[in-house]
CSV table of C-alpha atoms and ligand atoms in Angstrom, one decimal:
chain,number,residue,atom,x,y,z
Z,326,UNK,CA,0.5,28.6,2.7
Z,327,UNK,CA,3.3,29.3,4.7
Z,328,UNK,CA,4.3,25.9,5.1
Z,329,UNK,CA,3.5,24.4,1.5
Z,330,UNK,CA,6.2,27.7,0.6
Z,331,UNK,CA,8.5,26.0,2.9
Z,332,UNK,CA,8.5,22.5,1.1
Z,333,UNK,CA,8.4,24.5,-2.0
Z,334,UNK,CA,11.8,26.4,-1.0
Z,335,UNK,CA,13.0,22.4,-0.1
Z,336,UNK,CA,12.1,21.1,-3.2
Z,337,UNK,CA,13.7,23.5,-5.4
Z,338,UNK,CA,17.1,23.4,-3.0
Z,339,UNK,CA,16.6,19.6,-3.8
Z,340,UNK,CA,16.3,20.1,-7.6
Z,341,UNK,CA,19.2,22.6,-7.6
Z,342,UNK,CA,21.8,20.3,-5.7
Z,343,UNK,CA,24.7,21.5,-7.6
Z,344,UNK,CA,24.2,25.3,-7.5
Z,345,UNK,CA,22.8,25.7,-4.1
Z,346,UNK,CA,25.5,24.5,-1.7
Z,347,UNK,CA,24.6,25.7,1.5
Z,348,UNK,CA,21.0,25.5,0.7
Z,349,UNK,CA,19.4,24.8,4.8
Z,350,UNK,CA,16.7,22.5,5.9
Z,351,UNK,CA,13.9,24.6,6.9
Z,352,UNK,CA,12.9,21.5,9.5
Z,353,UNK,CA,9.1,21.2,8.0
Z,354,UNK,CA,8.8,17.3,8.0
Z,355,UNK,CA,9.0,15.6,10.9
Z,356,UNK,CA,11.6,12.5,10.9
Z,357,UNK,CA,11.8,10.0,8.1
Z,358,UNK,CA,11.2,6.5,7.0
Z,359,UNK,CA,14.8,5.7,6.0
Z,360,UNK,CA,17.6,8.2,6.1
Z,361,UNK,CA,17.0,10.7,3.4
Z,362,UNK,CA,19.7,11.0,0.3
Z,363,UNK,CA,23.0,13.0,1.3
Z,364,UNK,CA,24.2,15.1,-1.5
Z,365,UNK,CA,27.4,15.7,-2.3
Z,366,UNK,CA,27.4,19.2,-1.5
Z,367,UNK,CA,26.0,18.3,1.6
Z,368,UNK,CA,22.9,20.4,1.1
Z,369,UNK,CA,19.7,19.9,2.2
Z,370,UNK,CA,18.1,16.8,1.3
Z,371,UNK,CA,14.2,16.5,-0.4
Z,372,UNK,CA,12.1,16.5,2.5
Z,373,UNK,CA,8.1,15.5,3.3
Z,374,UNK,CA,6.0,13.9,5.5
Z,375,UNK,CA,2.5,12.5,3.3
Z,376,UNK,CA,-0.6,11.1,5.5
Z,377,UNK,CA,-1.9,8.0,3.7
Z,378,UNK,CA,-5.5,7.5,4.1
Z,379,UNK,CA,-6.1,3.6,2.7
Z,380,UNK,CA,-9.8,1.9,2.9
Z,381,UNK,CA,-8.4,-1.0,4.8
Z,382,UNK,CA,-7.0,-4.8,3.7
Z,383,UNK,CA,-9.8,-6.2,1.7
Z,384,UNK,CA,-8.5,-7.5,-1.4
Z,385,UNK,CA,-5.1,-8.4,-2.4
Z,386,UNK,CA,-5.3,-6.0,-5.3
Z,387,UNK,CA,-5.4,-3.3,-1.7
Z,388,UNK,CA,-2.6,-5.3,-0.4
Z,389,UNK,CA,-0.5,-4.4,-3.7
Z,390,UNK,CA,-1.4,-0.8,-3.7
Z,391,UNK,CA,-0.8,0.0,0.1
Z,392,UNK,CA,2.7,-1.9,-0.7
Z,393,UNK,CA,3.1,0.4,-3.8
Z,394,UNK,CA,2.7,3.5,-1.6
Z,395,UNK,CA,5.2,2.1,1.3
Z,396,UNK,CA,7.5,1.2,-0.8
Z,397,UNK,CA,7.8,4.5,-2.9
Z,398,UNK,CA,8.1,6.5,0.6
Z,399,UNK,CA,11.1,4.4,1.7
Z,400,UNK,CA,12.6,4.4,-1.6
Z,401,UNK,CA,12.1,8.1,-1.3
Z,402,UNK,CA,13.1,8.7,2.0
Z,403,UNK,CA,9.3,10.4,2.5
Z,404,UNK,CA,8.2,10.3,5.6
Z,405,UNK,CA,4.8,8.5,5.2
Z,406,UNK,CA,1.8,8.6,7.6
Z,407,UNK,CA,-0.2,5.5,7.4
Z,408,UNK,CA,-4.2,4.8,8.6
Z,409,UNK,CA,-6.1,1.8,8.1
Z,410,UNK,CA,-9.3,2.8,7.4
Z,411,UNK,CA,-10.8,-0.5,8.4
Z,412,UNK,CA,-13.8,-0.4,5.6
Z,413,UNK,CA,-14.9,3.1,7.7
Z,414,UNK,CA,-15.5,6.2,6.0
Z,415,UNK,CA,-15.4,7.6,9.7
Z,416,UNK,CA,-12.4,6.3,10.1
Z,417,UNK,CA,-11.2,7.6,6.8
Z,418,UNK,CA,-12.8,10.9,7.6
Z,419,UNK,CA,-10.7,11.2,10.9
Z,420,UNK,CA,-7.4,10.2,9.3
Z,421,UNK,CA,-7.9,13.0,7.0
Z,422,UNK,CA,-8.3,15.4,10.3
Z,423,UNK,CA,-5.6,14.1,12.1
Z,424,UNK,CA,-3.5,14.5,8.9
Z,425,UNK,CA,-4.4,18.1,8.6
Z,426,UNK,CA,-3.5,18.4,12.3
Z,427,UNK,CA,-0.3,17.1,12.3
Z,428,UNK,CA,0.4,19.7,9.4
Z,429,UNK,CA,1.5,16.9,6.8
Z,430,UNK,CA,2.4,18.6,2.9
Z,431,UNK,CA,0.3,16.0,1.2
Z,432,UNK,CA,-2.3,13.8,1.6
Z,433,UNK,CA,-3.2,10.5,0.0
Z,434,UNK,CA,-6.7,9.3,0.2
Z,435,UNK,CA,-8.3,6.0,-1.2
Z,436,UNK,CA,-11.7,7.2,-0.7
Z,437,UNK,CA,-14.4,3.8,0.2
Z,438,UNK,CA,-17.2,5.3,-1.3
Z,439,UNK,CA,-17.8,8.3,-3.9
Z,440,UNK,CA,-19.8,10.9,-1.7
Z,441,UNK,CA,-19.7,12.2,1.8
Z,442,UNK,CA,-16.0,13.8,1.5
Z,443,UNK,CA,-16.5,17.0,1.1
Z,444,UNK,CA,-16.5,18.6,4.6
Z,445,UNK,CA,-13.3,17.3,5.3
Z,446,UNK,CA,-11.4,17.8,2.0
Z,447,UNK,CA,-12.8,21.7,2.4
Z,448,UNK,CA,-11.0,21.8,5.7
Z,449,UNK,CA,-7.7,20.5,4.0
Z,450,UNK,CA,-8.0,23.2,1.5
Z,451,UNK,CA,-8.3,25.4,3.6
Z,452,UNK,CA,-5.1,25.0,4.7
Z,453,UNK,CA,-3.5,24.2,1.2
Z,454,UNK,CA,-3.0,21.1,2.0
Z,455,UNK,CA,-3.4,19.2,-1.6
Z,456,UNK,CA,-5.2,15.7,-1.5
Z,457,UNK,CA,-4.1,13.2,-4.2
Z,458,UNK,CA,-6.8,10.7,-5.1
Z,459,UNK,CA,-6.0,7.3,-5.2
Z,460,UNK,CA,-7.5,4.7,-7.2
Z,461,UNK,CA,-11.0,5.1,-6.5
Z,462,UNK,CA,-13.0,8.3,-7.9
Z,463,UNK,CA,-15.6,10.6,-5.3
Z,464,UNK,CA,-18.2,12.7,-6.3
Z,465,UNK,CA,-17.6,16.5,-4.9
Z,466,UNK,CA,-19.4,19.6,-6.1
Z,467,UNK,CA,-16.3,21.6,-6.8
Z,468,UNK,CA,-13.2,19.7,-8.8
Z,469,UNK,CA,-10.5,21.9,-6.7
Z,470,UNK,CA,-11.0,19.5,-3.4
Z,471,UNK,CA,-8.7,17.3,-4.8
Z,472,UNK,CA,-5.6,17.9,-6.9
Z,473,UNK,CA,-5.7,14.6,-8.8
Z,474,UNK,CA,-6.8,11.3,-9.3
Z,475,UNK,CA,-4.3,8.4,-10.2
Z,476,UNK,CA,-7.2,5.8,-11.1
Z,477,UNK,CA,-7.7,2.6,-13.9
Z,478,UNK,CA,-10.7,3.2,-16.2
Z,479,UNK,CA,-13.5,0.7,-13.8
Z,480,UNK,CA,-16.4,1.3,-16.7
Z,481,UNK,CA,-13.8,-0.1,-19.5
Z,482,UNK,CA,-12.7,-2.9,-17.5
Z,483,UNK,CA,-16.8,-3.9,-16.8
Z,484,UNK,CA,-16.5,-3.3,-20.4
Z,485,UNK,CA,-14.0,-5.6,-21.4
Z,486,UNK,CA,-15.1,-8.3,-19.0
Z,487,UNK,CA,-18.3,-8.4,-20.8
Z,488,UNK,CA,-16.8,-8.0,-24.4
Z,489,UNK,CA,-15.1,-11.4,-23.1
Z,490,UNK,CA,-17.9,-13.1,-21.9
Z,491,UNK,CA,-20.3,-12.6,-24.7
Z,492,UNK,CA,-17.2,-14.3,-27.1
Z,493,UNK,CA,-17.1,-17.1,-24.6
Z,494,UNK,CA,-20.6,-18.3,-24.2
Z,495,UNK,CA,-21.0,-17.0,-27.6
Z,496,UNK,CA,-23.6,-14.3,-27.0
Z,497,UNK,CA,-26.1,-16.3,-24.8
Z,498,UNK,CA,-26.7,-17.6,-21.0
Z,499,UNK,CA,-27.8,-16.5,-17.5
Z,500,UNK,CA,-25.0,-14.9,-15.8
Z,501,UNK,CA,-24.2,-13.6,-11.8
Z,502,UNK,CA,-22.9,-10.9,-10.8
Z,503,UNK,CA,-20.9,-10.2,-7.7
Z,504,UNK,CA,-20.6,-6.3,-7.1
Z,505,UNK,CA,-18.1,-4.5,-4.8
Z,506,UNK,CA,-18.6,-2.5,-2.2
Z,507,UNK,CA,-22.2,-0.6,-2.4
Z,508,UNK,CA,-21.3,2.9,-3.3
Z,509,UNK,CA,-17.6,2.7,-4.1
Z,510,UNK,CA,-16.7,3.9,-7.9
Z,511,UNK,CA,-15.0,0.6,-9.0
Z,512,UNK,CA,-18.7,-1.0,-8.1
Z,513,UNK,CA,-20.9,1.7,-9.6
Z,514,UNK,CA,-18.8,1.7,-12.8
Z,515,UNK,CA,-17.4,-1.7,-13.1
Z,516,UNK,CA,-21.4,-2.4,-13.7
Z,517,UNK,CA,-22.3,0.3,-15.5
Z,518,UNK,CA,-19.7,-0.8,-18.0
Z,519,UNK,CA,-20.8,-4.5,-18.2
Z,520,UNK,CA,-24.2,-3.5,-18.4
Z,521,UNK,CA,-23.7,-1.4,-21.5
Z,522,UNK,CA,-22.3,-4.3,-23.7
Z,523,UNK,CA,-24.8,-6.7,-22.7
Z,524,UNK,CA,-27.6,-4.3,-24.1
Z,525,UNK,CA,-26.0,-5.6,-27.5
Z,526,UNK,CA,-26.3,-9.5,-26.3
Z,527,UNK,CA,-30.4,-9.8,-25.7
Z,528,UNK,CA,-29.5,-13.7,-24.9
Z,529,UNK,CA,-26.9,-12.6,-22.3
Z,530,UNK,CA,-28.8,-12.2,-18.8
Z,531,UNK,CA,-27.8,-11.0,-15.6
Z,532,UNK,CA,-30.1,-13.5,-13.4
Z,533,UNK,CA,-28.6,-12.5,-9.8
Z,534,UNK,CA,-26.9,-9.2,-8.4
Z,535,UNK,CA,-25.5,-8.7,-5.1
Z,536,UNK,CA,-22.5,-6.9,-3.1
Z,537,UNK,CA,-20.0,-9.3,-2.0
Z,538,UNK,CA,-17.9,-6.4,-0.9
Z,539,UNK,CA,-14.6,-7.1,-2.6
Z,540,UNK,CA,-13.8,-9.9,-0.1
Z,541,UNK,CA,-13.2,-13.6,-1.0
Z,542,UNK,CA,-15.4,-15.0,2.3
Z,543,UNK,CA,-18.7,-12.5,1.4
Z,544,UNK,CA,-18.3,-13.4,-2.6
Z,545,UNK,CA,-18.1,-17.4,-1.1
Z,546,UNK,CA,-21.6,-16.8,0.9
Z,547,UNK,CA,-23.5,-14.7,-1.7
Z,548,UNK,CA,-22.5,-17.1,-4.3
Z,549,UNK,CA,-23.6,-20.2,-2.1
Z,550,UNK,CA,-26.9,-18.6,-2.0
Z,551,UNK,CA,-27.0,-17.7,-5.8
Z,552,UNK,CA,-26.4,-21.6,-6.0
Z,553,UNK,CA,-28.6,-23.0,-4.3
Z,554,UNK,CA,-31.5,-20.5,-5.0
Z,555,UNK,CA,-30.4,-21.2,-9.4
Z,556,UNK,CA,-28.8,-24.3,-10.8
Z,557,UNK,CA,-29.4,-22.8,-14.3
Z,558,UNK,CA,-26.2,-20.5,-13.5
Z,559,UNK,CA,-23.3,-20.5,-16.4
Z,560,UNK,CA,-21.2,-17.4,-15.2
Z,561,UNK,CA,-19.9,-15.2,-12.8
Z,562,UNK,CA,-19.3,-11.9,-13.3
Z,563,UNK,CA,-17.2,-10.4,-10.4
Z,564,UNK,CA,-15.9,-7.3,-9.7
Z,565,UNK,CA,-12.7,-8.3,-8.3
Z,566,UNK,CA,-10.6,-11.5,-8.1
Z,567,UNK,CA,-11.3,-12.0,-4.4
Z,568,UNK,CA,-14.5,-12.8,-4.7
Z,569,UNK,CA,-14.2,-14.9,-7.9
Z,570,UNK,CA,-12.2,-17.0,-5.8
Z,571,UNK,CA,-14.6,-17.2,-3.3
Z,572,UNK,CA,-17.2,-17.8,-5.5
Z,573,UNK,CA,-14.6,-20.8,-7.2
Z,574,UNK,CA,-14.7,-22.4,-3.6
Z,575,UNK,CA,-18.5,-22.5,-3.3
Z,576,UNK,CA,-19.0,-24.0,-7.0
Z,577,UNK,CA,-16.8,-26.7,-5.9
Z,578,UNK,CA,-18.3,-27.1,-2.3
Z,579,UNK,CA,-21.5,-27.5,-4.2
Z,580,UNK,CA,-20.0,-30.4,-6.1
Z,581,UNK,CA,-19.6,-28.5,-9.8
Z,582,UNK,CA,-16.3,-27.8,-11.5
Z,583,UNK,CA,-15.2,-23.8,-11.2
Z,584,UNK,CA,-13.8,-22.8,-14.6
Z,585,UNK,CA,-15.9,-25.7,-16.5
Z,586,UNK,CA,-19.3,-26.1,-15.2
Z,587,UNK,CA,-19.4,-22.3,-14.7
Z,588,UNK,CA,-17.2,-19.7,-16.4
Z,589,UNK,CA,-15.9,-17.0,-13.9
Z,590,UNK,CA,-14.6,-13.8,-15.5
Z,591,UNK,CA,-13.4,-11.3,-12.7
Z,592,UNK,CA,-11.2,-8.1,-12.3
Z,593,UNK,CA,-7.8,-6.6,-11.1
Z,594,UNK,CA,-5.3,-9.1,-12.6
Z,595,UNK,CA,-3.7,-10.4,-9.2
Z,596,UNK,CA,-1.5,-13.2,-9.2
Z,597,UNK,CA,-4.0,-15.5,-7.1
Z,598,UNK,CA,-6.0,-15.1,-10.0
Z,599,UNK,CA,-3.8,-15.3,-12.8
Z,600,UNK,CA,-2.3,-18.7,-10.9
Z,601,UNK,CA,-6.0,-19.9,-10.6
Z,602,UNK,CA,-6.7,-19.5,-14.2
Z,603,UNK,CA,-3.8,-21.6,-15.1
Z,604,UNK,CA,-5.6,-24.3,-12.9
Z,605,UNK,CA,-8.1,-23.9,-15.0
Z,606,UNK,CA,-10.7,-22.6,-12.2
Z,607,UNK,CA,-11.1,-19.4,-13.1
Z,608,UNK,CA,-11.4,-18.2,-16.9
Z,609,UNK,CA,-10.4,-14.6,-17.1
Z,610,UNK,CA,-9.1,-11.8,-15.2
Z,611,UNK,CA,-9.5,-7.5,-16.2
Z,612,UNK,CA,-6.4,-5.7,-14.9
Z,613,UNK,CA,-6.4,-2.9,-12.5
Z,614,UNK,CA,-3.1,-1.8,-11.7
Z,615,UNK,CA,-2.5,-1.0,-8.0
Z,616,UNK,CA,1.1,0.1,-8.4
Z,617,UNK,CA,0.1,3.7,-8.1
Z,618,UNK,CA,3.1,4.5,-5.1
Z,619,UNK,CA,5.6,6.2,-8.0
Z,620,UNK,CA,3.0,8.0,-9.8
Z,621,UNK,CA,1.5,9.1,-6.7
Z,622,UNK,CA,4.5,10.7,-5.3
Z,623,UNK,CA,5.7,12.2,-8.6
Z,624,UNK,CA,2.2,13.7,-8.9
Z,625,UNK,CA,3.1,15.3,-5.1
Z,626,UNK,CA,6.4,16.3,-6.0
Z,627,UNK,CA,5.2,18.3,-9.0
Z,628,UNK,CA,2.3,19.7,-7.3
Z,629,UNK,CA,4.7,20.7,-3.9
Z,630,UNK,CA,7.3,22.4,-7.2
Z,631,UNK,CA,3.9,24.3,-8.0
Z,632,UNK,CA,3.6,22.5,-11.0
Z,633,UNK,CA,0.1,21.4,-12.9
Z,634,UNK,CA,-0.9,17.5,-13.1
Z,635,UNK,CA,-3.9,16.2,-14.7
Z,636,UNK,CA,-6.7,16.2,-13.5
Z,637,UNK,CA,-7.0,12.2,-14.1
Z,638,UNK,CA,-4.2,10.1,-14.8
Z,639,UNK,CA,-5.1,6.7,-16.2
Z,640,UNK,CA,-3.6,3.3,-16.1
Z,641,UNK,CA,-3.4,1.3,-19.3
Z,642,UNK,CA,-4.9,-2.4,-17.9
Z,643,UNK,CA,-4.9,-5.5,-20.2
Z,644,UNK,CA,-6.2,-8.9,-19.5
Z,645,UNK,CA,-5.3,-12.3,-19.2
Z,646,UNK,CA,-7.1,-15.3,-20.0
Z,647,UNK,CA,-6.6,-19.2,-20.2
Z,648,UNK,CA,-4.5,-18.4,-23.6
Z,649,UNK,CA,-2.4,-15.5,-21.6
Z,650,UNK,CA,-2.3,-16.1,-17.9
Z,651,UNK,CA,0.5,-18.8,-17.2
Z,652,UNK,CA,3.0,-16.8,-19.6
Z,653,UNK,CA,2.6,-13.5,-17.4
Z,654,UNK,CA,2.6,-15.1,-14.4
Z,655,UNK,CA,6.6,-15.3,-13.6
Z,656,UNK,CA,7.1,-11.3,-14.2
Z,657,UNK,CA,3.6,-10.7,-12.4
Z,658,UNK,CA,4.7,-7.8,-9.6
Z,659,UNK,CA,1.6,-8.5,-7.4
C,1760,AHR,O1,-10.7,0.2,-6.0
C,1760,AHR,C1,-10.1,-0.9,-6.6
C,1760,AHR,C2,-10.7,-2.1,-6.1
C,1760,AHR,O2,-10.7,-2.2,-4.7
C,1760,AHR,C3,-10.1,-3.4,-6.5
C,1760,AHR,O3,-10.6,-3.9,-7.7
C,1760,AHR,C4,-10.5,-4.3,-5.4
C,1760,AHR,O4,-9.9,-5.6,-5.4
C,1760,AHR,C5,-10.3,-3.5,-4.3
C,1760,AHR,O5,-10.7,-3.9,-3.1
C-alpha cells in the first residue's frame, strides 16, 4: 500500500508539473529504459518500473504485441521488466513472483492458458500490486485478481471467419480446422465462435480438428497429416495466420495450389498474411490487434492515479480479404 501511495504521490506531482515546482522523487522505481522527461520546472519526472509477463515468441501477431509493450515503455521512459515465458505457465508463474519480489508498481501478464493463475495473482494482491491482462482472458473465481483486460473479441473473430467461409464455398464443403494452443482463450473461443455459425450451414462440415499451437512448423505437420489422411479437404480454418501459412506450405508440398485447390481463412491480420493473400495463397485473414503497449500503460497510469478502467477493454478488428488485403498492406503497422 505504502509503495502504490508513493507512485500515486509521483503521478499526481507528474500531472501537476506547473504548480508543484519542487515536487521530489520519492526514488520508488528502480532505473529507467531511456532518460525520463525533464520538466521545465525541473520537478520530478513520471516514474515506474512494470514486470512484463509475455507467453513467449510463437506467432508474429506475439512478436507485434511484445514490440507494442517495449515500445510504449521507452516512449514513456517506464522502466519495463521483461520475461519470456517460453510457452511455460511455470515459467509465467515465476515471473509473476519474481515481479512481486522486486516490488514492481504494475504487472503485465499475457496469461498462456485461462486457469491455474490464481495462487499467484492472490499473492500480488496481496500486496496491491494491480495485474493488467493482456490480450488473452483467464478464468479466476473472484474478478478483483486482475484490474483489467485489454483483449480483441476471439468468439467474434471465429465468428466472422465462418460468416466468410460459408459466403465463399457458398454454404457447403468439408472444412479443417487448426486450433491454438489447447486451453488458451483465443483457442477455446475462436472455436466456440466458428462453431456457432456453422450450426446455420448443415452442408458446412468440420471433417478434422487438431492443435497446431499457434506456430507455422506444428500447423505445417498437422496439416500434412490432415492431407494425407483426406483428399476430400476444401478449407482451412485456422486460428492464427502462422499456422495458415504453414498449412499453405504443406498444400503445396503435397502438389495442390494453397488459396485455389483449398481455401484458407485464418486469424490476426499480420502482414505475412495480408502479403500472402495478395499472392493469392491464402484467402482471408480476421484481425486481432496486438498493439495493446499504449492502452496498456494508459490503463496503468489511471489505475496508479487511483482511477477506475473497465473491466474489459475491446479492440475493434476488421478483415481483409483478396478484395481488401493488397490496399492495406503499405499502412499495415505489423
Ligand atoms: O492471443 C492471441 C493469439 O496468440 C494470436 O492470435 C496468436 O497469433 C498468438 O500466438
Amino acid at each position: 500500500m505504502k509503495r502504490n501511495a508513493a507512485v500515486l504521490s509521483l503521478l499526481a506531482c507528474a500531472g501537476a508539473l506547473l504548480s508543484l515546482v519542487g515536487c521530489g522523487d520519492s526514488g520508488s522505481t528502480t532505473s529507467s529504459n531511456s532518460p525520463a522527461p525533464e520538466t521545465k520546472t525541473g520537478a520530478a519526472p513520471k516514474k515506474y518500473t512494470v514486470g512484463f509477463s509475455q507467453i513467449g515468441a510463437e506467432s508474429a501477431w506475439r512478436t507485434a504485441e511484445t514490440k507494442s509493450v517495449q515500445d510504449e515503455a521507452q516512449k514513456r521512459g517506464v522502466t519495463l521488466k521483461f520475461a519470456d515465458g517460453q510457452q511455460k505457465q511455470e515459467l509465467q508463474i515465476q515471473a509473476v513472483r519474481s515481479f512481486i519480489a522486486q516490488k514492481v508498481d504494475v504487472i503485465f501478464l499475457a496469461p498462456k492458458v485461462e486457469t491455474g493463475w490464481e495462487p499467484v495473482l492472490r499473492e500480488a494482491k496481496r500486496v496491491n500490486i494491480p495485474v493488467i491482462l493482456l490480450d488473452r482472458g483467464i478464468k479466476v473465481s473472484d474478478d478483483s485478481l486482475y484490474k483489467t483486460l485489454l483483449t480483441s473479441d476471439f468468439v467474434e473473430e471465429g465468428r466472422m471467419a465462418a460468416n466468410w467461409l460459408a459466403k465463399r464455398m457458398n454454404g457447403k464443403g468439408n472444412i479443417v480446422e487448426l486450433q491454438g494452443t489447447v486451453g488458451s482463450a483465443p483457442a477455446n473461443d475462436r472455436k466456440q465462435g466458428f462453431a456457432e455459425v456453422l450450426a446455420k450451414f448443415p452442408d458446412m462440415k468440420v471433417t478434422r480438428s487438431q492443435t497446431g499451437d499457434f506456430t507455422i512448423a506444428k500447423g505445417k505437420e498437422v496439416m500434412e497429416a490432415f492431407l494425407k489422411a483426406d483428399p476430400t479437404i476444401q478449407a482451412v480454418y485456422a486460428h492464427n495466420d502462422d499456422m495458415a501459412l504453414g498449412a499453405a506450405q504443406a498444400i503445396e508440398e503435397a502438389g495442390k495450389k494453397p488459396g485455389k485447390d483449398i481455401i484458407l481463412v485464418s486469424i490476426d491480420g499480420v502482414h505475412q498474411a495480408l502479403e500472402a493473400i495478395k499472392d493469392g495463397k491464402l484467402n482471408c485473414s480476421v484481425e486481432c490487434n496486438p498493439l495493446l503497449g499504449p492502452g496498456a500503460f494508459d490503463a496503468a497510469e489511471q489505475i496508479l492515479a487511483g482511477k477506475d478502467v473497465p473491466k474489459r477493454i475491446v479492440s475493434k478488428d476488421q478483415q481483409f480479404d483478396e478484395s481488401t488485403a493488397a490496399q492495406a498492406l503499405p499502412t499495415r503497422k505489423y
